[in-house]
Amino acid sequence: MKIQIINGPNLNLLGTREKDIYGEITFEKYLKLLKEHFTDISFDYYQSNVEGEIINKIHKIGFSYDGIILNAGAYTHTSVAIADAIKGVNSPVVEVHISNVFSREEYRHVSLIASNCLGSISGFGLDSYRLAIESLRVLNKDKTDSK
Ligand code: DQA
């Protein structure tokens, strides 16, 4: 099973940025733990602060991966273009947030991408990514079993 993780703007600063909200560890360190935990899954990781680059990545891998885990950061709340990109590809996308966006400022309560995603996971810290992977694994197993 092949999963692409995509992190959007400012998520390159994990471990440094607003530690009370986003935690103390870098994504690179966390990714290492994920890879050790899910030895049966192959992961690719991409981070960009640029909206168009995130869209290009979704187009590039969105027809061949078993799932995409997308933390679009602040673009979640603003980007029709990323929402359209998700709709335009075949791979299922799980929307992920580290913080509970619904307990924060009102402008974070709106997600323009959510309705084009398989589902959304928000508020479990970095563990949100693990939960997203679990959900894609179940989906993939169901698909394989029904063949
Ligand atoms: C975030 C929540 C967004 O509102 C914010 O702009 C981020 C991170 C999260 O993971 O909690 O950059 O997506």
mmCIF file of C-alpha atoms and ligand atoms in Angstrom:
data_model
loop_
_atom_site.group_PDB
_atom_site.id
_atom_site.type_symbol
_atom_site.label_atom_id
_atom_site.label_comp_id
_atom_site.label_asym_id
_atom_site.label_seq_id
_atom_site.Cartn_x
_atom_site.Cartn_y
_atom_site.Cartn_z
ATOM 1 C CA MET A 1 0.000 0.000 0.000
ATOM 2 C CA LYS A 2 1.324 3.427 -1.021
ATOM 3 C CA ILE A 3 0.402 6.581 0.910
ATOM 4 C CA GLN A 4 1.416 10.150 0.142
ATOM 5 C CA ILE A 5 1.490 12.598 3.047
ATOM 6 C CA ILE A 6 1.250 16.259 2.050
ATOM 7 C CA ASN A 7 1.776 19.104 4.501
ATOM 8 C CA GLY A 8 0.912 22.646 3.521
ATOM 9 C CA PRO A 9 2.112 26.071 4.618
ATOM 10 C CA ASN A 10 4.054 26.607 7.839
ATOM 11 C CA LEU A 11 4.042 22.918 8.697
ATOM 12 C CA ASN A 12 7.772 22.836 7.913
ATOM 13 C CA LEU A 13 8.071 24.683 11.237
ATOM 14 C CA LEU A 14 6.635 21.853 13.355
ATOM 15 C CA GLY A 15 8.671 21.491 16.519
ATOM 16 C CA THR A 16 9.460 25.210 16.506
ATOM 17 C CA ARG A 17 6.160 26.891 15.687
ATOM 18 C CA GLU A 18 3.536 27.556 18.419
ATOM 19 C CA LYS A 19 4.616 24.490 20.382
ATOM 20 C CA ASP A 20 1.634 24.743 22.748
ATOM 21 C CA ILE A 21 -0.657 24.049 19.772
ATOM 22 C CA TYR A 22 1.463 21.952 17.411
ATOM 23 C CA GLY A 23 3.804 20.083 19.744
ATOM 24 C CA GLU A 24 7.507 19.741 20.239
ATOM 25 C CA ILE A 25 8.678 17.351 17.553
ATOM 26 C CA THR A 26 9.563 17.879 13.918
ATOM 27 C CA PHE A 27 7.526 16.122 11.255
ATOM 28 C CA GLU A 28 10.641 14.326 10.039
ATOM 29 C CA LYS A 29 11.039 12.704 13.475
ATOM 30 C CA TYR A 30 7.356 11.808 13.617
ATOM 31 C CA LEU A 31 7.487 10.345 10.106
ATOM 32 C CA LYS A 32 10.280 8.030 11.202
ATOM 33 C CA LEU A 33 8.001 6.723 13.998
ATOM 34 C CA LEU A 34 5.141 6.246 11.530
ATOM 35 C CA LYS A 35 7.379 4.242 9.196
ATOM 36 C CA GLU A 36 8.519 2.042 12.099
ATOM 37 C CA HIS A 37 4.888 1.487 13.148
ATOM 38 C CA PHE A 38 3.421 0.777 9.693
ATOM 39 C CA THR A 39 6.066 -1.476 8.185
ATOM 40 C CA ASP A 40 3.605 -2.781 5.565
ATOM 41 C CA ILE A 41 2.974 0.674 4.087
ATOM 42 C CA SER A 42 5.217 2.703 1.820
ATOM 43 C CA PHE A 43 5.156 6.429 2.601
ATOM 44 C CA ASP A 44 6.138 9.450 0.587
ATOM 45 C CA TYR A 45 6.261 12.853 2.222
ATOM 46 C CA TYR A 46 5.954 16.277 0.641
ATOM 47 C CA GLN A 47 5.733 19.731 2.204
ATOM 48 C CA SER A 48 5.197 23.034 0.455
ATOM 49 C CA ASN A 49 4.261 26.555 1.450
ATOM 50 C CA VAL A 50 3.009 27.232 -2.098
ATOM 51 C CA GLU A 51 -0.592 26.544 -3.111
ATOM 52 C CA GLY A 52 0.193 25.705 -6.774
ATOM 53 C CA GLU A 53 2.929 23.257 -5.766
ATOM 54 C CA ILE A 54 0.506 21.393 -3.521
ATOM 55 C CA ILE A 55 -1.943 21.191 -6.441
ATOM 56 C CA ASN A 56 0.789 19.929 -8.792
ATOM 57 C CA LYS A 57 1.704 17.230 -6.268
ATOM 58 C CA ILE A 58 -1.924 16.100 -5.935
ATOM 59 C CA HIS A 59 -2.188 15.871 -9.751
ATOM 60 C CA LYS A 60 1.087 13.988 -10.036
ATOM 61 C CA ILE A 61 0.400 11.239 -7.524
ATOM 62 C CA GLY A 62 -3.408 11.294 -7.312
ATOM 63 C CA PHE A 63 -3.963 8.545 -9.888
ATOM 64 C CA SER A 64 -1.515 5.978 -8.565
ATOM 65 C CA TYR A 65 -1.477 6.124 -4.750
ATOM 66 C CA ASP A 66 -3.807 4.203 -2.440
ATOM 67 C CA GLY A 67 -4.397 7.317 -0.397
ATOM 68 C CA ILE A 68 -3.346 10.873 0.299
ATOM 69 C CA ILE A 69 -3.164 12.400 3.768
ATOM 70 C CA LEU A 70 -3.433 16.134 3.432
ATOM 71 C CA ASN A 71 -2.862 18.772 6.061
ATOM 72 C CA ALA A 72 -3.460 21.836 3.900
ATOM 73 C CA GLY A 73 -2.770 24.185 6.837
ATOM 74 C CA ALA A 74 -4.376 27.593 6.372
ATOM 75 C CA TYR A 75 -5.233 26.759 2.717
ATOM 76 C CA THR A 76 -7.888 24.471 4.185
ATOM 77 C CA HIS A 77 -9.941 27.542 4.934
ATOM 78 C CA THR A 78 -9.303 29.467 1.705
ATOM 79 C CA SER A 79 -8.418 27.289 -1.276
ATOM 80 C CA VAL A 80 -11.063 26.443 -3.858
ATOM 81 C CA ALA A 81 -8.160 25.417 -6.111
ATOM 82 C CA ILE A 82 -6.934 22.690 -3.724
ATOM 83 C CA ALA A 83 -10.544 21.541 -3.239
ATOM 84 C CA ASP A 84 -10.893 21.210 -7.036
ATOM 85 C CA ALA A 85 -7.588 19.320 -7.291
ATOM 86 C CA ILE A 86 -8.798 16.768 -4.734
ATOM 87 C CA LYS A 87 -12.009 16.302 -6.703
ATOM 88 C CA GLY A 88 -10.055 15.871 -9.922
ATOM 89 C CA VAL A 89 -8.008 12.822 -8.889
ATOM 90 C CA ASN A 90 -8.864 9.206 -8.006
ATOM 91 C CA SER A 91 -6.894 8.598 -4.821
ATOM 92 C CA PRO A 92 -8.937 9.033 -1.638
ATOM 93 C CA VAL A 93 -7.833 12.030 0.425
ATOM 94 C CA VAL A 94 -8.080 12.252 4.213
ATOM 95 C CA GLU A 95 -8.038 15.786 5.615
ATOM 96 C CA VAL A 96 -5.903 16.067 8.723
ATOM 97 C CA HIS A 97 -5.358 18.760 11.349
ATOM 98 C CA ILE A 98 -3.088 18.590 14.362
ATOM 99 C CA SER A 99 -5.160 21.047 16.378
ATOM 100 C CA ASN A 100 -8.913 20.917 16.900
ATOM 101 C CA VAL A 101 -9.832 23.556 14.348
ATOM 102 C CA PHE A 102 -13.379 23.760 15.757
ATOM 103 C CA SER A 103 -12.149 24.929 19.155
ATOM 104 C CA ARG A 104 -10.100 27.759 17.609
ATOM 105 C CA GLU A 105 -10.898 31.006 15.742
ATOM 106 C CA GLU A 106 -14.126 31.021 13.759
ATOM 107 C CA TYR A 107 -12.362 31.318 10.385
ATOM 108 C CA ARG A 108 -10.804 27.904 11.060
ATOM 109 C CA HIS A 109 -14.227 26.291 11.423
ATOM 110 C CA VAL A 110 -14.730 26.337 7.661
ATOM 111 C CA SER A 111 -12.993 23.793 5.464
ATOM 112 C CA LEU A 112 -13.316 24.295 1.708
ATOM 113 C CA ILE A 113 -11.699 20.906 1.093
ATOM 114 C CA ALA A 114 -13.667 18.719 3.543
ATOM 115 C CA SER A 115 -16.554 17.820 1.253
ATOM 116 C CA ASN A 116 -14.142 16.496 -1.399
ATOM 117 C CA CYS A 117 -12.296 14.316 1.111
ATOM 118 C CA LEU A 118 -13.088 10.834 2.335
ATOM 119 C CA GLY A 119 -13.182 12.238 5.860
ATOM 120 C CA SER A 120 -11.516 14.625 8.259
ATOM 121 C CA ILE A 121 -9.495 14.093 11.425
ATOM 122 C CA SER A 122 -8.797 17.071 13.654
ATOM 123 C CA GLY A 123 -7.532 17.643 17.154
ATOM 124 C CA PHE A 124 -5.467 14.594 18.085
ATOM 125 C CA GLY A 125 -2.068 16.230 17.788
ATOM 126 C CA LEU A 126 0.324 14.435 15.460
ATOM 127 C CA ASP A 127 -1.636 11.264 16.193
ATOM 128 C CA SER A 128 -4.220 12.647 13.712
ATOM 129 C CA TYR A 129 -1.884 11.382 10.944
ATOM 130 C CA ARG A 130 -1.772 7.853 12.403
ATOM 131 C CA LEU A 131 -5.573 7.777 12.642
ATOM 132 C CA ALA A 132 -5.807 8.877 9.010
ATOM 133 C CA ILE A 133 -3.460 6.064 7.978
ATOM 134 C CA GLU A 134 -5.560 3.529 9.923
ATOM 135 C CA SER A 135 -8.671 4.699 8.057
ATOM 136 C CA LEU A 136 -6.970 4.360 4.652
ATOM 137 C CA ARG A 137 -5.692 0.915 5.622
ATOM 138 C CA VAL A 138 -9.235 -0.264 6.449
ATOM 139 C CA LEU A 139 -10.514 1.185 3.162
ATOM 140 C CA ASN A 140 -7.755 -0.527 1.208
ATOM 141 C CA LYS A 141 -8.415 -3.870 2.915
ATOM 142 C CA ASP A 142 -12.137 -3.612 2.107
ATOM 143 C CA LYS A 143 -11.276 -2.906 -1.545
ATOM 144 C CA THR A 144 -8.858 -5.845 -1.733
ATOM 145 C CA ASP A 145 -11.305 -8.214 0.002
ATOM 146 C CA SER A 146 -14.138 -7.356 -2.405
ATOM 147 C CA LYS A 147 -12.013 -8.236 -5.489
HETATM 148 C C1 DQA B 1 -3.724 23.204 10.971
HETATM 149 C C2 DQA B 1 -4.887 24.150 11.360
HETATM 150 C C3 DQA B 1 -4.944 25.338 10.429
HETATM 151 O O1 DQA B 1 -6.028 26.186 10.802
HETATM 152 C C4 DQA B 1 -3.659 26.135 10.512
HETATM 153 O O2 DQA B 1 -3.686 27.221 9.615
HETATM 154 C C5 DQA B 1 -2.452 25.287 10.300
HETATM 155 C C6 DQA B 1 -2.401 23.961 10.911
HETATM 156 C C7 DQA B 1 -3.551 22.058 11.972
HETATM 157 O O3 DQA B 1 -2.875 21.105 11.618
HETATM 158 O O4 DQA B 1 -4.063 22.112 13.094
HETATM 159 O O5 DQA B 1 -1.467 25.718 9.718
HETATM 160 O O6 DQA B 1 -4.002 22.655 9.714
#
